[in-house]
mmCIF file of C-alpha atoms and ligand atoms in Angstrom:
data_model
loop_
_atom_site.group_PDB
_atom_site.id
_atom_site.type_symbol
_atom_site.label_atom_id
_atom_site.label_comp_id
_atom_site.label_asym_id
_atom_site.label_seq_id
_atom_site.Cartn_x
_atom_site.Cartn_y
_atom_site.Cartn_z
ATOM 1 C CA MET A 13 -42.110 -50.172 -72.545
ATOM 2 C CA LYS A 14 -41.111 -53.204 -70.557
ATOM 3 C CA LEU A 15 -37.323 -53.209 -70.489
ATOM 4 C CA PHE A 16 -36.788 -56.175 -68.210
ATOM 5 C CA ILE A 17 -39.633 -58.401 -67.157
ATOM 6 C CA SER A 18 -38.115 -61.809 -66.541
ATOM 7 C CA VAL A 19 -37.536 -63.039 -63.017
ATOM 8 C CA ILE A 20 -34.144 -64.486 -63.854
ATOM 9 C CA PHE A 21 -32.015 -63.244 -66.739
ATOM 10 C CA MET A 22 -28.492 -62.703 -67.869
ATOM 11 C CA ALA A 23 -27.269 -59.119 -67.925
ATOM 12 C CA GLY A 24 -23.830 -58.586 -69.361
ATOM 13 C CA LEU A 25 -21.450 -60.583 -67.230
ATOM 14 C CA GLY A 26 -23.779 -60.753 -64.204
ATOM 15 C CA VAL A 27 -26.608 -63.178 -63.573
ATOM 16 C CA ARG A 28 -29.638 -61.698 -61.838
ATOM 17 C CA MET A 29 -30.913 -63.709 -58.932
ATOM 18 C CA THR A 30 -34.512 -64.665 -58.298
ATOM 19 C CA LYS A 31 -36.845 -61.918 -57.168
ATOM 20 C CA GLY A 32 -36.971 -61.959 -53.376
ATOM 21 C CA ASP A 33 -33.426 -63.305 -52.865
ATOM 22 C CA PRO A 34 -31.251 -61.144 -50.567
ATOM 23 C CA LEU A 35 -29.265 -58.661 -52.647
ATOM 24 C CA LEU A 36 -27.711 -56.444 -49.967
ATOM 25 C CA ILE A 37 -27.227 -57.562 -46.357
ATOM 26 C CA VAL A 38 -26.157 -54.982 -43.781
ATOM 27 C CA GLU A 39 -25.099 -56.468 -40.421
ATOM 28 C CA ASN A 40 -24.265 -54.516 -37.262
ATOM 29 C CA LEU A 41 -22.940 -51.617 -39.284
ATOM 30 C CA LYS A 42 -21.319 -48.742 -37.416
ATOM 31 C CA ALA A 43 -20.032 -45.603 -39.115
ATOM 32 C CA TYR A 44 -18.428 -43.120 -36.709
ATOM 33 C CA TYR A 45 -16.369 -40.029 -37.321
ATOM 34 C CA PRO A 46 -14.580 -37.567 -35.061
ATOM 35 C CA SER A 47 -15.559 -33.925 -34.812
ATOM 36 C CA LYS A 48 -14.543 -31.047 -32.570
ATOM 37 C CA LYS A 49 -17.636 -31.854 -30.447
ATOM 38 C CA GLY A 50 -16.690 -35.535 -30.029
ATOM 39 C CA LEU A 51 -17.364 -38.828 -31.783
ATOM 40 C CA ILE A 52 -20.319 -38.661 -34.201
ATOM 41 C CA ARG A 53 -22.170 -41.995 -34.230
ATOM 42 C CA ALA A 54 -23.801 -41.476 -37.632
ATOM 43 C CA VAL A 55 -24.721 -45.159 -38.124
ATOM 44 C CA ASP A 56 -24.888 -47.158 -34.909
ATOM 45 C CA ASP A 57 -25.337 -50.930 -35.046
ATOM 46 C CA VAL A 58 -27.696 -51.137 -37.996
ATOM 47 C CA SER A 59 -28.836 -54.362 -39.698
ATOM 48 C CA PHE A 60 -31.235 -54.768 -42.624
ATOM 49 C CA ILE A 61 -31.713 -56.565 -45.940
ATOM 50 C CA ILE A 62 -32.669 -55.396 -49.417
ATOM 51 C CA ARG A 63 -34.032 -58.179 -51.614
ATOM 52 C CA GLU A 64 -33.961 -58.527 -55.392
ATOM 53 C CA GLY A 65 -36.616 -56.363 -57.028
ATOM 54 C CA GLU A 66 -37.855 -54.589 -53.908
ATOM 55 C CA CYS A 67 -37.860 -50.965 -52.810
ATOM 56 C CA VAL A 68 -36.803 -50.349 -49.217
ATOM 57 C CA GLY A 69 -37.612 -46.907 -47.827
ATOM 58 C CA LEU A 70 -35.217 -45.453 -45.253
ATOM 59 C CA LEU A 71 -37.223 -42.870 -43.339
ATOM 60 C CA GLY A 72 -36.066 -40.429 -40.682
ATOM 61 C CA GLU A 73 -35.649 -36.793 -39.761
ATOM 62 C CA SER A 74 -32.640 -34.795 -40.980
ATOM 63 C CA GLY A 75 -29.474 -35.750 -39.135
ATOM 64 C CA SER A 76 -30.614 -39.287 -38.295
ATOM 65 C CA GLY A 77 -27.741 -40.901 -40.236
ATOM 66 C CA LYS A 78 -29.555 -41.844 -43.474
ATOM 67 C CA SER A 79 -27.012 -40.331 -45.872
ATOM 68 C CA SER A 80 -24.077 -41.778 -43.880
ATOM 69 C CA MET A 81 -25.734 -45.161 -44.369
ATOM 70 C CA ALA A 82 -25.826 -44.602 -48.159
ATOM 71 C CA LEU A 83 -22.179 -43.539 -48.184
ATOM 72 C CA SER A 84 -21.198 -46.577 -46.080
ATOM 73 C CA ILE A 85 -22.853 -48.951 -48.548
ATOM 74 C CA MET A 86 -21.080 -47.207 -51.438
ATOM 75 C CA GLY A 87 -17.701 -47.474 -49.648
ATOM 76 C CA LEU A 88 -17.434 -43.679 -49.543
ATOM 77 C CA PHE A 89 -18.130 -43.019 -45.865
ATOM 78 C CA GLU A 90 -14.575 -42.450 -44.652
ATOM 79 C CA ARG A 91 -13.615 -40.205 -47.525
ATOM 80 C CA VAL A 92 -16.681 -37.960 -47.177
ATOM 81 C CA ALA A 93 -16.654 -38.016 -43.353
ATOM 82 C CA ARG A 94 -13.006 -36.894 -43.281
ATOM 83 C CA PHE A 95 -13.919 -33.956 -45.458
ATOM 84 C CA ALA A 96 -17.132 -33.134 -43.538
ATOM 85 C CA ALA A 97 -15.342 -33.293 -40.198
ATOM 86 C CA GLY A 98 -12.654 -30.939 -41.485
ATOM 87 C CA ALA A 99 -10.072 -33.679 -40.918
ATOM 88 C CA SER A 100 -8.183 -32.779 -44.073
ATOM 89 C CA SER A 101 -7.270 -29.352 -42.686
ATOM 90 C CA ASP A 102 -7.191 -30.053 -38.922
ATOM 91 C CA PRO A 103 -4.187 -32.171 -37.829
ATOM 92 C CA GLU A 104 -5.911 -33.182 -34.554
ATOM 93 C CA LEU A 105 -8.971 -34.541 -36.337
ATOM 94 C CA ARG A 106 -6.770 -36.229 -38.922
ATOM 95 C CA LYS A 107 -4.939 -37.973 -36.084
ATOM 96 C CA ALA A 108 -8.282 -38.975 -34.537
ATOM 97 C CA PHE A 109 -9.389 -40.525 -37.823
ATOM 98 C CA ASP A 110 -6.180 -42.472 -38.169
ATOM 99 C CA LYS A 111 -5.805 -43.686 -34.601
ATOM 100 C CA GLY A 112 -9.177 -43.396 -32.856
ATOM 101 C CA LEU A 113 -10.140 -40.793 -30.282
ATOM 102 C CA GLN A 114 -8.206 -40.743 -27.033
ATOM 103 C CA GLY A 115 -10.323 -42.035 -24.193
ATOM 104 C CA GLU A 116 -13.138 -43.216 -26.492
ATOM 105 C CA VAL A 117 -14.127 -46.880 -26.398
ATOM 106 C CA ASP A 118 -15.267 -46.745 -29.996
ATOM 107 C CA LYS A 119 -13.118 -45.561 -32.840
ATOM 108 C CA PRO A 120 -13.887 -43.493 -35.914
ATOM 109 C CA GLY A 121 -14.366 -45.419 -39.144
ATOM 110 C CA LEU A 122 -16.543 -48.242 -40.358
ATOM 111 C CA SER A 123 -17.208 -51.586 -38.685
ATOM 112 C CA GLY A 124 -19.717 -54.376 -39.245
ATOM 113 C CA LYS A 125 -20.515 -56.046 -42.514
ATOM 114 C CA VAL A 126 -22.093 -55.043 -45.834
ATOM 115 C CA SER A 127 -22.533 -57.950 -48.266
ATOM 116 C CA PHE A 128 -23.697 -57.411 -51.811
ATOM 117 C CA ARG A 129 -24.474 -60.353 -54.105
ATOM 118 C CA GLY A 130 -22.405 -62.551 -51.803
ATOM 119 C CA LYS A 131 -19.346 -60.254 -51.784
ATOM 120 C CA GLU A 132 -18.296 -58.476 -48.601
ATOM 121 C CA LEU A 133 -17.952 -54.813 -49.534
ATOM 122 C CA THR A 134 -16.601 -53.737 -46.157
ATOM 123 C CA LYS A 135 -13.459 -55.829 -46.693
ATOM 124 C CA MET A 136 -12.978 -54.903 -50.317
ATOM 125 C CA PRO A 137 -10.080 -52.624 -51.336
ATOM 126 C CA GLN A 138 -11.041 -49.375 -53.083
ATOM 127 C CA GLU A 139 -9.674 -50.676 -56.441
ATOM 128 C CA GLU A 140 -12.308 -53.420 -56.328
ATOM 129 C CA LEU A 141 -15.064 -51.173 -55.001
ATOM 130 C CA ILE A 142 -14.551 -48.789 -57.903
ATOM 131 C CA LYS A 143 -15.608 -51.617 -60.258
ATOM 132 C CA ILE A 144 -18.902 -52.027 -58.374
ATOM 133 C CA ARG A 145 -19.681 -48.378 -57.686
ATOM 134 C CA GLY A 146 -21.664 -46.801 -60.526
ATOM 135 C CA LYS A 147 -22.061 -50.152 -62.292
ATOM 136 C CA GLU A 148 -23.631 -52.634 -59.866
ATOM 137 C CA ILE A 149 -24.652 -50.106 -57.189
ATOM 138 C CA SER A 150 -25.372 -46.530 -58.160
ATOM 139 C CA LEU A 151 -26.287 -43.433 -56.202
ATOM 140 C CA ILE A 152 -28.659 -40.601 -57.027
ATOM 141 C CA PRO A 153 -26.998 -38.093 -54.689
ATOM 142 C CA GLN A 154 -28.658 -35.540 -52.467
ATOM 143 C CA GLY A 155 -28.301 -31.871 -53.410
ATOM 144 C CA LEU A 156 -28.828 -30.992 -57.062
ATOM 145 C CA GLY A 157 -26.599 -27.910 -56.779
ATOM 146 C CA HIS A 158 -23.295 -29.767 -56.825
ATOM 147 C CA ALA A 159 -24.253 -33.186 -58.176
ATOM 148 C CA LEU A 160 -23.582 -32.300 -61.836
ATOM 149 C CA ASN A 161 -20.324 -30.867 -63.129
ATOM 150 C CA PRO A 162 -21.126 -27.387 -64.543
ATOM 151 C CA GLN A 163 -18.265 -27.641 -67.052
ATOM 152 C CA HIS A 164 -19.328 -30.785 -68.923
ATOM 153 C CA SER A 165 -22.324 -31.374 -71.162
ATOM 154 C CA ILE A 166 -25.089 -33.519 -69.690
ATOM 155 C CA GLY A 167 -24.593 -36.035 -72.537
ATOM 156 C CA HIS A 168 -20.958 -36.433 -71.554
ATOM 157 C CA GLN A 169 -21.863 -36.848 -67.868
ATOM 158 C CA THR A 170 -24.652 -39.347 -68.560
ATOM 159 C CA ALA A 171 -22.168 -41.465 -70.558
ATOM 160 C CA GLU A 172 -19.577 -41.420 -67.777
ATOM 161 C CA PRO A 173 -20.640 -44.588 -65.874
ATOM 162 C CA ILE A 174 -20.300 -46.590 -69.100
ATOM 163 C CA GLU A 175 -16.997 -44.982 -70.086
ATOM 164 C CA VAL A 176 -15.561 -45.737 -66.642
ATOM 165 C CA HIS A 177 -16.680 -49.373 -66.537
ATOM 166 C CA GLU A 178 -16.555 -50.596 -70.120
ATOM 167 C CA GLU A 179 -13.228 -50.719 -71.901
ATOM 168 C CA GLU A 180 -14.359 -50.501 -75.509
ATOM 169 C CA VAL A 181 -17.469 -48.585 -76.393
ATOM 170 C CA ARG A 182 -18.071 -47.157 -79.833
ATOM 171 C CA LEU A 183 -18.961 -43.478 -79.789
ATOM 172 C CA LEU A 184 -22.118 -43.985 -81.831
ATOM 173 C CA GLU A 185 -23.353 -46.743 -79.531
ATOM 174 C CA LEU A 186 -22.586 -44.588 -76.516
ATOM 175 C CA LYS A 187 -24.584 -41.663 -77.908
ATOM 176 C CA LYS A 188 -27.488 -43.991 -78.723
ATOM 177 C CA LYS A 189 -27.493 -45.340 -75.192
ATOM 178 C CA VAL A 190 -27.278 -41.872 -73.619
ATOM 179 C CA LEU A 191 -30.267 -40.700 -75.663
ATOM 180 C CA GLU A 192 -32.160 -43.901 -74.850
ATOM 181 C CA TYR A 193 -31.746 -43.350 -71.096
ATOM 182 C CA LEU A 194 -32.438 -39.607 -71.242
ATOM 183 C CA GLY A 195 -35.608 -40.687 -73.066
ATOM 184 C CA VAL A 196 -36.459 -43.233 -70.359
ATOM 185 C CA VAL A 197 -36.427 -40.454 -67.744
ATOM 186 C CA GLN A 198 -38.493 -38.282 -70.115
ATOM 187 C CA LEU A 199 -36.047 -35.399 -70.503
ATOM 188 C CA ALA A 200 -37.708 -33.025 -72.977
ATOM 189 C CA ASP A 201 -35.851 -32.582 -76.304
ATOM 190 C CA ALA A 202 -32.980 -34.788 -75.150
ATOM 191 C CA GLY A 203 -31.781 -35.282 -78.748
ATOM 192 C CA LEU A 204 -31.200 -31.552 -79.146
ATOM 193 C CA ARG A 205 -30.142 -30.643 -75.610
ATOM 194 C CA PHE A 206 -27.695 -33.396 -74.638
ATOM 195 C CA VAL A 207 -24.787 -31.166 -75.754
ATOM 196 C CA LEU A 208 -25.752 -28.421 -73.271
ATOM 197 C CA ASP A 209 -24.201 -27.979 -69.842
ATOM 198 C CA PRO A 210 -26.180 -28.417 -66.578
ATOM 199 C CA GLY A 211 -26.794 -24.673 -66.174
ATOM 200 C CA CYS A 212 -29.350 -24.886 -69.018
ATOM 201 C CA PHE A 213 -31.593 -27.314 -67.099
ATOM 202 C CA SER A 214 -34.163 -26.824 -64.330
ATOM 203 C CA GLY A 215 -34.011 -28.649 -60.985
ATOM 204 C CA GLY A 216 -36.502 -31.289 -62.119
ATOM 205 C CA GLU A 217 -34.595 -31.832 -65.382
ATOM 206 C CA SER A 218 -31.288 -32.118 -63.497
ATOM 207 C CA GLN A 219 -32.857 -34.782 -61.283
ATOM 208 C CA ARG A 220 -33.983 -36.712 -64.387
ATOM 209 C CA ILE A 221 -30.400 -36.530 -65.746
ATOM 210 C CA LEU A 222 -29.025 -37.866 -62.434
ATOM 211 C CA ILE A 223 -31.525 -40.750 -62.563
ATOM 212 C CA ALA A 224 -30.451 -41.558 -66.148
ATOM 213 C CA MET A 225 -26.794 -41.555 -64.991
ATOM 214 C CA ALA A 226 -27.665 -43.920 -62.136
ATOM 215 C CA LEU A 227 -29.399 -46.369 -64.491
ATOM 216 C CA ILE A 228 -27.283 -46.355 -67.624
ATOM 217 C CA ALA A 229 -24.719 -48.975 -66.562
ATOM 218 C CA GLY A 230 -27.482 -51.462 -65.590
ATOM 219 C CA PRO A 231 -27.073 -51.565 -61.777
ATOM 220 C CA TYR A 232 -28.642 -54.151 -59.483
ATOM 221 C CA LEU A 233 -29.220 -51.563 -56.752
ATOM 222 C CA VAL A 234 -29.968 -47.834 -56.996
ATOM 223 C CA ILE A 235 -29.727 -45.684 -53.861
ATOM 224 C CA ALA A 236 -31.850 -42.535 -54.191
ATOM 225 C CA ASP A 237 -30.902 -40.064 -51.450
ATOM 226 C CA GLU A 238 -33.699 -37.500 -50.923
ATOM 227 C CA PRO A 239 -34.522 -37.489 -54.661
ATOM 228 C CA THR A 240 -37.363 -34.981 -54.308
ATOM 229 C CA SER A 241 -36.287 -32.724 -51.453
ATOM 230 C CA ALA A 242 -34.920 -29.847 -53.575
ATOM 231 C CA LEU A 243 -37.985 -29.717 -55.849
ATOM 232 C CA ASP A 244 -41.354 -27.971 -55.809
ATOM 233 C CA VAL A 245 -44.497 -30.045 -55.320
ATOM 234 C CA THR A 246 -45.338 -30.468 -59.039
ATOM 235 C CA MET A 247 -41.815 -31.514 -59.866
ATOM 236 C CA GLN A 248 -41.739 -33.895 -56.876
ATOM 237 C CA ARG A 249 -44.776 -35.666 -58.313
ATOM 238 C CA GLU A 250 -43.097 -36.005 -61.732
ATOM 239 C CA ILE A 251 -39.868 -37.403 -60.270
ATOM 240 C CA LEU A 252 -41.846 -39.871 -58.144
ATOM 241 C CA ASN A 253 -43.611 -41.004 -61.322
ATOM 242 C CA VAL A 254 -40.238 -41.573 -63.012
ATOM 243 C CA LEU A 255 -39.002 -43.570 -60.008
ATOM 244 C CA ARG A 256 -42.226 -45.609 -59.980
ATOM 245 C CA MET A 257 -41.796 -46.409 -63.678
ATOM 246 C CA ILE A 258 -38.207 -47.525 -62.981
ATOM 247 C CA LYS A 259 -39.351 -49.719 -60.122
ATOM 248 C CA GLU A 260 -42.020 -51.353 -62.250
ATOM 249 C CA GLU A 261 -40.177 -51.704 -65.544
ATOM 250 C CA PHE A 262 -36.497 -52.194 -64.685
ATOM 251 C CA ASP A 263 -35.254 -55.232 -62.832
ATOM 252 C CA VAL A 264 -33.556 -53.144 -60.173
ATOM 253 C CA SER A 265 -33.788 -52.843 -56.387
ATOM 254 C CA LEU A 266 -34.147 -49.423 -54.775
ATOM 255 C CA LEU A 267 -33.044 -47.947 -51.465
ATOM 256 C CA LEU A 268 -35.167 -44.812 -51.225
ATOM 257 C CA ILE A 269 -33.958 -42.375 -48.561
ATOM 258 C CA SER A 270 -36.265 -39.584 -47.414
ATOM 259 C CA HIS A 271 -37.366 -37.527 -44.434
ATOM 260 C CA ASP A 272 -40.852 -37.427 -46.000
ATOM 261 C CA ALA A 273 -43.120 -40.362 -45.134
ATOM 262 C CA GLY A 274 -45.393 -39.387 -48.049
ATOM 263 C CA VAL A 275 -42.541 -39.981 -50.531
ATOM 264 C CA ILE A 276 -41.653 -43.336 -48.957
ATOM 265 C CA ALA A 277 -45.348 -44.366 -48.946
ATOM 266 C CA GLU A 278 -45.508 -43.867 -52.721
ATOM 267 C CA LEU A 279 -42.891 -46.473 -53.570
ATOM 268 C CA ALA A 280 -41.560 -48.596 -50.723
ATOM 269 C CA ASP A 281 -42.373 -52.282 -50.242
ATOM 270 C CA ARG A 282 -40.633 -52.277 -46.857
ATOM 271 C CA VAL A 283 -39.677 -49.401 -44.570
ATOM 272 C CA ALA A 284 -36.871 -48.903 -42.041
ATOM 273 C CA VAL A 285 -37.255 -45.993 -39.633
ATOM 274 C CA MET A 286 -33.968 -44.430 -38.553
ATOM 275 C CA TYR A 287 -33.324 -42.260 -35.512
ATOM 276 C CA ALA A 288 -30.007 -41.171 -33.966
ATOM 277 C CA GLY A 289 -28.080 -43.619 -36.153
ATOM 278 C CA LYS A 290 -30.245 -46.647 -35.261
ATOM 279 C CA ILE A 291 -33.145 -48.376 -36.996
ATOM 280 C CA LEU A 292 -35.970 -48.269 -34.453
ATOM 281 C CA GLU A 293 -38.590 -50.145 -36.480
ATOM 282 C CA SER A 294 -38.602 -51.948 -39.820
ATOM 283 C CA GLY A 295 -41.223 -53.980 -41.596
ATOM 284 C CA ALA A 296 -43.637 -54.186 -44.522
ATOM 285 C CA ALA A 297 -44.756 -50.742 -45.729
ATOM 286 C CA VAL A 298 -48.445 -51.585 -45.249
ATOM 287 C CA GLN A 299 -47.797 -52.530 -41.628
ATOM 288 C CA MET A 300 -45.658 -49.468 -40.950
ATOM 289 C CA PHE A 301 -48.098 -46.948 -42.397
ATOM 290 C CA HIS A 302 -51.363 -48.453 -41.173
ATOM 291 C CA ASN A 303 -50.309 -49.951 -37.870
ATOM 292 C CA PRO A 304 -47.017 -48.437 -36.636
ATOM 293 C CA GLN A 305 -45.932 -49.980 -33.347
ATOM 294 C CA HIS A 306 -42.836 -48.078 -32.250
ATOM 295 C CA PRO A 307 -43.599 -44.728 -30.528
ATOM 296 C CA TYR A 308 -41.265 -42.885 -32.915
ATOM 297 C CA THR A 309 -42.888 -44.452 -35.992
ATOM 298 C CA MET A 310 -46.321 -43.599 -34.530
ATOM 299 C CA GLY A 311 -45.178 -39.981 -34.109
ATOM 300 C CA LEU A 312 -43.751 -39.802 -37.639
ATOM 301 C CA MET A 313 -46.897 -41.215 -39.199
ATOM 302 C CA SER A 314 -49.037 -38.727 -37.308
ATOM 303 C CA SER A 315 -46.913 -35.830 -38.633
ATOM 304 C CA PHE A 316 -47.807 -36.167 -42.333
ATOM 305 C CA PRO A 317 -51.230 -35.239 -43.764
ATOM 306 C CA THR A 318 -50.556 -37.547 -46.779
ATOM 307 C CA ILE A 319 -50.220 -40.525 -44.437
ATOM 308 C CA ALA A 320 -53.363 -39.456 -42.551
ATOM 309 C CA MET A 321 -55.234 -39.471 -45.900
ATOM 310 C CA MET A 322 -53.908 -42.972 -46.620
ATOM 311 C CA GLN A 323 -55.093 -44.175 -43.223
ATOM 312 C CA ILE A 324 -58.549 -42.611 -43.715
ATOM 313 C CA LYS A 325 -58.855 -44.483 -47.031
ATOM 314 C CA ALA A 326 -58.011 -47.698 -45.161
ATOM 315 C CA GLY A 327 -60.857 -47.028 -42.700
ATOM 316 C CA LYS A 328 -58.633 -45.825 -39.811
ATOM 317 C CA LYS A 329 -59.028 -42.707 -37.690
ATOM 318 C CA PRO A 330 -55.696 -40.871 -37.861
ATOM 319 C CA ARG A 331 -54.723 -37.966 -35.660
ATOM 320 C CA LEU A 332 -52.311 -35.263 -36.802
ATOM 321 C CA ARG A 333 -50.086 -34.723 -33.815
ATOM 322 C CA GLY A 334 -46.343 -34.624 -34.608
ATOM 323 C CA ILE A 335 -43.410 -35.277 -32.287
ATOM 324 C CA PRO A 336 -42.358 -32.804 -29.585
ATOM 325 C CA GLY A 337 -38.721 -31.666 -29.363
ATOM 326 C CA ASP A 338 -35.817 -32.047 -31.776
ATOM 327 C CA PRO A 339 -33.676 -34.982 -32.918
ATOM 328 C CA PRO A 340 -30.530 -35.400 -30.778
ATOM 329 C CA ASP A 341 -27.066 -34.171 -31.629
ATOM 330 C CA LEU A 342 -25.244 -37.285 -32.907
ATOM 331 C CA ALA A 343 -22.183 -36.270 -30.847
ATOM 332 C CA ASN A 344 -24.291 -36.310 -27.693
ATOM 333 C CA ILE A 345 -26.910 -39.063 -27.976
ATOM 334 C CA PRO A 346 -29.137 -39.517 -24.874
ATOM 335 C CA SER A 347 -28.472 -42.544 -22.670
ATOM 336 C CA GLY A 348 -30.634 -45.652 -23.009
ATOM 337 C CA CYS A 349 -33.247 -45.404 -25.739
ATOM 338 C CA PRO A 350 -32.151 -42.420 -27.880
ATOM 339 C CA PHE A 351 -35.808 -41.428 -28.345
ATOM 340 C CA HIS A 352 -36.587 -41.267 -24.611
ATOM 341 C CA PRO A 353 -36.503 -37.425 -24.164
ATOM 342 C CA ARG A 354 -39.297 -37.131 -26.782
ATOM 343 C CA CYS A 355 -41.286 -40.271 -26.025
ATOM 344 C CA ARG A 356 -44.740 -40.053 -24.411
ATOM 345 C CA TYR A 357 -44.416 -43.648 -23.120
ATOM 346 C CA VAL A 358 -41.006 -43.299 -21.416
ATOM 347 C CA ILE A 359 -40.297 -45.218 -18.163
ATOM 348 C CA ASP A 360 -37.115 -45.287 -16.049
ATOM 349 C CA LEU A 361 -35.712 -48.350 -17.838
ATOM 350 C CA CYS A 362 -35.801 -46.419 -21.145
ATOM 351 C CA LYS A 363 -33.346 -43.846 -19.738
ATOM 352 C CA GLU A 364 -30.856 -46.487 -18.646
ATOM 353 C CA LYS A 365 -30.784 -49.305 -21.174
ATOM 354 C CA ILE A 366 -30.551 -49.307 -24.975
ATOM 355 C CA PRO A 367 -33.436 -51.466 -26.264
ATOM 356 C CA GLU A 368 -32.353 -54.567 -28.181
ATOM 357 C CA ASP A 369 -33.446 -55.158 -31.757
ATOM 358 C CA ARG A 370 -36.280 -57.742 -31.545
ATOM 359 C CA GLU A 371 -37.979 -59.570 -34.409
ATOM 360 C CA VAL A 372 -41.550 -59.324 -33.113
ATOM 361 C CA GLU A 373 -43.013 -61.147 -36.116
ATOM 362 C CA PRO A 374 -41.404 -62.402 -39.335
ATOM 363 C CA ASP A 375 -39.566 -59.511 -40.993
ATOM 364 C CA HIS A 376 -40.821 -56.947 -38.452
ATOM 365 C CA HIS A 377 -38.155 -55.553 -36.113
ATOM 366 C CA ILE A 378 -38.554 -53.120 -33.218
ATOM 367 C CA ARG A 379 -36.239 -51.511 -30.668
ATOM 368 C CA CYS A 380 -38.506 -50.566 -27.749
ATOM 369 C CA HIS A 381 -38.629 -51.796 -24.145
ATOM 370 C CA ARG A 382 -42.390 -51.384 -24.063
ATOM 371 C CA TRP A 383 -43.375 -53.088 -27.316
ATOM 372 C CA GLY A 384 -46.574 -55.050 -26.760
ATOM 373 C CA GLU A 385 -47.657 -52.879 -23.821
ATOM 374 C CA ILE A 386 -48.472 -49.683 -25.687
ATOM 375 C CA SER A 387 -50.790 -48.743 -28.498
ATOM 376 C CA GLU A 388 -51.534 -45.420 -30.164
ATOM 377 C CA GLU A 389 -54.053 -43.334 -28.227
HETATM 378 S S1 LIG B 412 -37.892 -47.741 -25.255
HETATM 379 FE FE1 LIG B 412 -39.071 -46.394 -23.936
HETATM 380 S S2 LIG B 412 -38.482 -44.331 -24.583
HETATM 381 FE FE2 LIG B 412 -37.834 -45.733 -26.195
HETATM 382 S S3 LIG B 412 -39.523 -45.733 -27.595
HETATM 383 FE FE3 LIG B 412 -39.877 -47.441 -26.227
HETATM 384 S S4 LIG B 412 -41.175 -46.591 -24.600
HETATM 385 FE FE4 LIG B 412 -40.295 -44.862 -25.704
#
């Protein structure tokens, strides 16, 4: 079933742009929040673009700032960070959020620019953002356990994005649309089970329901935050198939966030590799998986057997090696290049100076002092 196949078309009040046009532009984004340990630099001077119709994979280990990036785009960062930092119950942290940390050069909060379809989201008041969130940009959140409300039927919850954004919807039409989208994500017996509450559904089924909720209002951009991480291997495969079908048959762009390079390799057209709040390398997926050039990307790609298999098929000789050590604490990021304590190519300069973001070829960015000098051994 091809739902949308035209390159340019009218959708409700919005006009889709041409495939390949910039849809979301993130420029020098910083998202910091205070904690008892100090300032957490969750997103630290990040820039990237998502174009119409493409899937960008955001890859990185846990705690690299990927979910904070998703929340920043959705305009939810401050609200969630306040809660996560315990700022609602701790007067000191609340003060730090409101005024900035004493003695810190940087302040908690969001800075930089996020533009979506020509509108600057970072300057938009929450009343305006609410009209975009769930309708033009939607989120498939991480963590199935608390993503669905246990007290409402899944039919009711799937309908919610439409009820929130459209003033007059007839009940019959709404039910038809809910069943249509639960059908799109292949929820078994949706016509009989849409009146049940989330407790009656498995993890894989709950993920399908969340995908239907993210799609039902016809968004331009869907952010899928670790959509397979809570699932077993068989279910992961099924959810990836659903996401692939959405990518191919809906005219929607995807930001796919995962710590698993195998998941990103399945769907992404371009990949951005995140570490300690920064994007260390970004470029076309083929380039990133077959010929990674940043030492961290090289390490990541040598950590996943699925990527090694991909490289073997492409006639390369991969080596499963992994990366020594652990990702840094975001409240205590190493000086210079944040990857230097784990990097096999480190030199003195790396410990002193943060590498600049360089466009080393069209659409291929790297932050490494030694780019061009090193290659994978
Ligand atoms: S800048 Fe230095 S430490 Fe950082 S990745 Fe490059 S070589 Fe390694």
